[in-house]
mmCIF file of C-alpha atoms in Angstrom:
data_model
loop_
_atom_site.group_PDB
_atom_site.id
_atom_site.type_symbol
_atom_site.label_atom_id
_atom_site.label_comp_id
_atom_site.label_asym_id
_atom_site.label_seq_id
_atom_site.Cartn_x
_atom_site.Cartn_y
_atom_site.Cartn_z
ATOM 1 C CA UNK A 25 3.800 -27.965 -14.320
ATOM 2 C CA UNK A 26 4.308 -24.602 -12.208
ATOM 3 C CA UNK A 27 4.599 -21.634 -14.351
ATOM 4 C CA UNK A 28 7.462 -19.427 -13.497
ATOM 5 C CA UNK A 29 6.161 -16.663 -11.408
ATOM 6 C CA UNK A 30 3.474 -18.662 -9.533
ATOM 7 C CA UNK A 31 4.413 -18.880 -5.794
ATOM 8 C CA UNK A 32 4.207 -22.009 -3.851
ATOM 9 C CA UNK A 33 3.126 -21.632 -0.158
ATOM 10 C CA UNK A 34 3.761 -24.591 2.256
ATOM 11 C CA UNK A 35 0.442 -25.912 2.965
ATOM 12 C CA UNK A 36 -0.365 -26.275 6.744
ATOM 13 C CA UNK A 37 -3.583 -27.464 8.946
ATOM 14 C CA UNK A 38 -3.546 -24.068 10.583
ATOM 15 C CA UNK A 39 -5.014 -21.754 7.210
ATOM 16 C CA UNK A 40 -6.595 -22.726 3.694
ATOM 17 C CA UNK A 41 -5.385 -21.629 0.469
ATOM 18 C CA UNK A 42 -7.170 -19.689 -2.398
ATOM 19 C CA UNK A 43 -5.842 -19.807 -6.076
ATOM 20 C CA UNK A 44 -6.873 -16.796 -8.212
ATOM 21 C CA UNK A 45 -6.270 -16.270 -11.241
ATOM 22 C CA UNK A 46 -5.473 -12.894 -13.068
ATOM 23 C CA UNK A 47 -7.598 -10.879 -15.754
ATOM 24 C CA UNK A 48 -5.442 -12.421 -18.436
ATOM 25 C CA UNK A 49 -5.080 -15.881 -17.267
ATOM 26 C CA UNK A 50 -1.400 -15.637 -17.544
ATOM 27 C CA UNK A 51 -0.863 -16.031 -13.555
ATOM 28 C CA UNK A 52 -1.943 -18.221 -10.767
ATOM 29 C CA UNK A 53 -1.735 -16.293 -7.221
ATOM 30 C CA UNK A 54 -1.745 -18.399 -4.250
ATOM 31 C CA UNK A 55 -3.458 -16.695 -1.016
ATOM 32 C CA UNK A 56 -3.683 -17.727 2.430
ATOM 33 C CA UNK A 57 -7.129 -17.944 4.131
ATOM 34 C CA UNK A 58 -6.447 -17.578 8.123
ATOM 35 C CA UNK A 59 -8.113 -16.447 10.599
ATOM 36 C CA UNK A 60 -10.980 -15.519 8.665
ATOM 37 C CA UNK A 61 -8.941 -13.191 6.332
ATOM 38 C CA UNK A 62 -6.989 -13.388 2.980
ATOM 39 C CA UNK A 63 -3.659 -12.849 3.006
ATOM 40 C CA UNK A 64 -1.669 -11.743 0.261
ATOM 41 C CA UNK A 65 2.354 -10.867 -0.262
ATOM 42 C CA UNK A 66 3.789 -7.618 -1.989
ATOM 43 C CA UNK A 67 4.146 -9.850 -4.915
ATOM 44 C CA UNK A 68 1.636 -11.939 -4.923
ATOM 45 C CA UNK A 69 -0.275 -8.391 -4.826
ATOM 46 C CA UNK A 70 1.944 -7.280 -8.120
ATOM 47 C CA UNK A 71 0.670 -10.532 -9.930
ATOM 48 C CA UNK A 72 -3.059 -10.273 -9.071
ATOM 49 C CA UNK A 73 -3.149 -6.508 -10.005
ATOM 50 C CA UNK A 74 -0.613 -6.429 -13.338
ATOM 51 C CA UNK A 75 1.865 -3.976 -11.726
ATOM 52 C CA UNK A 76 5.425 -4.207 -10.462
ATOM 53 C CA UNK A 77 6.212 -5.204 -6.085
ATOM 54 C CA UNK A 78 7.884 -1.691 -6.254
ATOM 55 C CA UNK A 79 4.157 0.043 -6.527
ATOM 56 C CA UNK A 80 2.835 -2.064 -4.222
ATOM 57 C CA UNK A 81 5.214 -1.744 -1.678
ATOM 58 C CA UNK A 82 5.705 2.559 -2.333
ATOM 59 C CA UNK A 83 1.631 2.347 -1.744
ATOM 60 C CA UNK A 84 1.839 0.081 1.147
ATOM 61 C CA UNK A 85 4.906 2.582 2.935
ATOM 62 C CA UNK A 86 2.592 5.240 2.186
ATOM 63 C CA UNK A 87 -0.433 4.033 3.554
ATOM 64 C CA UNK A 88 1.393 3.112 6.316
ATOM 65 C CA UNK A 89 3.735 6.486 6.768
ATOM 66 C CA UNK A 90 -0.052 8.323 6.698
ATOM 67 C CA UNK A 91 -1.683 6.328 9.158
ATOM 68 C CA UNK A 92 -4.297 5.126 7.156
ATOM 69 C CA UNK A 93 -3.314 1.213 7.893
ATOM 70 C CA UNK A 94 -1.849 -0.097 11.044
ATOM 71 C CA UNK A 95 1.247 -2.145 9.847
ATOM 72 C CA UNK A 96 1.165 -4.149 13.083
ATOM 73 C CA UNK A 97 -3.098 -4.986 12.089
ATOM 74 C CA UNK A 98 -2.637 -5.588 8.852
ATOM 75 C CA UNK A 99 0.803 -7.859 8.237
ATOM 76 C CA UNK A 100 1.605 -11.698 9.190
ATOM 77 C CA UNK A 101 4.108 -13.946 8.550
ATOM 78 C CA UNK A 102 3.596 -16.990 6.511
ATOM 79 C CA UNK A 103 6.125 -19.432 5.445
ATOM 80 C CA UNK A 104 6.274 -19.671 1.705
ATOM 81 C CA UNK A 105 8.400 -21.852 -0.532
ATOM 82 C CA UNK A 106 10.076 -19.631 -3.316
ATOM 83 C CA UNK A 107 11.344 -21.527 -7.051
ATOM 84 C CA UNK A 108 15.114 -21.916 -5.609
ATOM 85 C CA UNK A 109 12.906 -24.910 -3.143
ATOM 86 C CA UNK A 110 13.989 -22.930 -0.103
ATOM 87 C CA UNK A 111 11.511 -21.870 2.390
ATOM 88 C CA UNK A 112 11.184 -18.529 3.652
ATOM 89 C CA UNK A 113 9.125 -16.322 6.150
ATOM 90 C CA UNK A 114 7.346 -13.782 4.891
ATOM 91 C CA UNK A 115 5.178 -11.046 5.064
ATOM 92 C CA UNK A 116 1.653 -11.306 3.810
ATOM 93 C CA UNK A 117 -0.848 -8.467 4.336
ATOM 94 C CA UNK A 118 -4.403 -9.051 5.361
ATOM 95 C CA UNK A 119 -6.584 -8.155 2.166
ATOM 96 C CA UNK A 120 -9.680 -7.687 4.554
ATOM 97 C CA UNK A 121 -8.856 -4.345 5.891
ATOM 98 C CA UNK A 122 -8.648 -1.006 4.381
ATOM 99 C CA UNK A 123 -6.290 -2.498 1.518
ATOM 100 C CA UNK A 124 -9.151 -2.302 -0.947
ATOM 101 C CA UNK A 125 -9.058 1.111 -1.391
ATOM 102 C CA UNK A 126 -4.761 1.106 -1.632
ATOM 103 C CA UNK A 127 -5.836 -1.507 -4.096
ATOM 104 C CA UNK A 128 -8.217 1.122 -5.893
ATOM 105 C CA UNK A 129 -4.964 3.270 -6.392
ATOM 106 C CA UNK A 130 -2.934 0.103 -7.997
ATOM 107 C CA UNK A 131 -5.796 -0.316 -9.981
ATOM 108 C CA UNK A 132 -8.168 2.772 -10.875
ATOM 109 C CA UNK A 133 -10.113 1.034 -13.986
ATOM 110 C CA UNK A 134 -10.948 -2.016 -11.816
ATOM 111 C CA UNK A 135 -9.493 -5.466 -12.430
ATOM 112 C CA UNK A 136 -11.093 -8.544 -12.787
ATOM 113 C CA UNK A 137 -10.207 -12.124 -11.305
ATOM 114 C CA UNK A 138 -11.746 -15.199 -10.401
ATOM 115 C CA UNK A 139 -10.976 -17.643 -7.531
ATOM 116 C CA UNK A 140 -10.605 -21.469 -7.724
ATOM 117 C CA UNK A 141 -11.095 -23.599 -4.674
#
């Protein structure tokens, strides 16, 4: 049975999908593997890390206002299926990049997950 804030991404022959789960094994976040990268959204970001979309995406304007990521390197659009069963595109950020250290702001004491394949 899906929990209420897990995400379901439309599965396609063109990427792979990672489950992780958070610290407190309250949450399931679904991440796209493409292209040699993992791909997150803003909320799927919120999830992972235990804080609200609205610090990830302040961060992510930041980051982005500063020049220390390239939105146009760094963003893709995946189609995701949201809980009303509608499918939407949207915009997943490549986890591979400099996003670690934005993540290091999120999170300064560290955060622990593990991934399921």
């Amino acid at each position: 049975m899906k929990k209420k804030n897990e995400i379901s991404i439309v599965r396609s022959s063109a990427a792979e999908y990672l489950t992780f789960l958070t610290a407190t094994g309250q949450s399931d976040v679904n991440a796209v593997y493409a292209d040699e990268n993992v791909w997150l959204s803003q909320k799927m970001m919120g999830l992972l890390y235990n804080v609200e979309s609205h610090t990830v995406t302040y961060h992510l304007q930041k980051a982005f206002k500063t020049g220390e990521l390239d939105e146009n390197s760094v963003t893709r659009i995946f189609r995701v299926t949201a809980s009303d069963g509608k499918t939407y595109d949207t915009k997943h950020y490549n986890t591979m990049s400099n996003l670690e250290e934005l993540i290091a702001e999120l999170c300064p004491n560290g955060v622990e997950y593990t991934c399921e394949e």
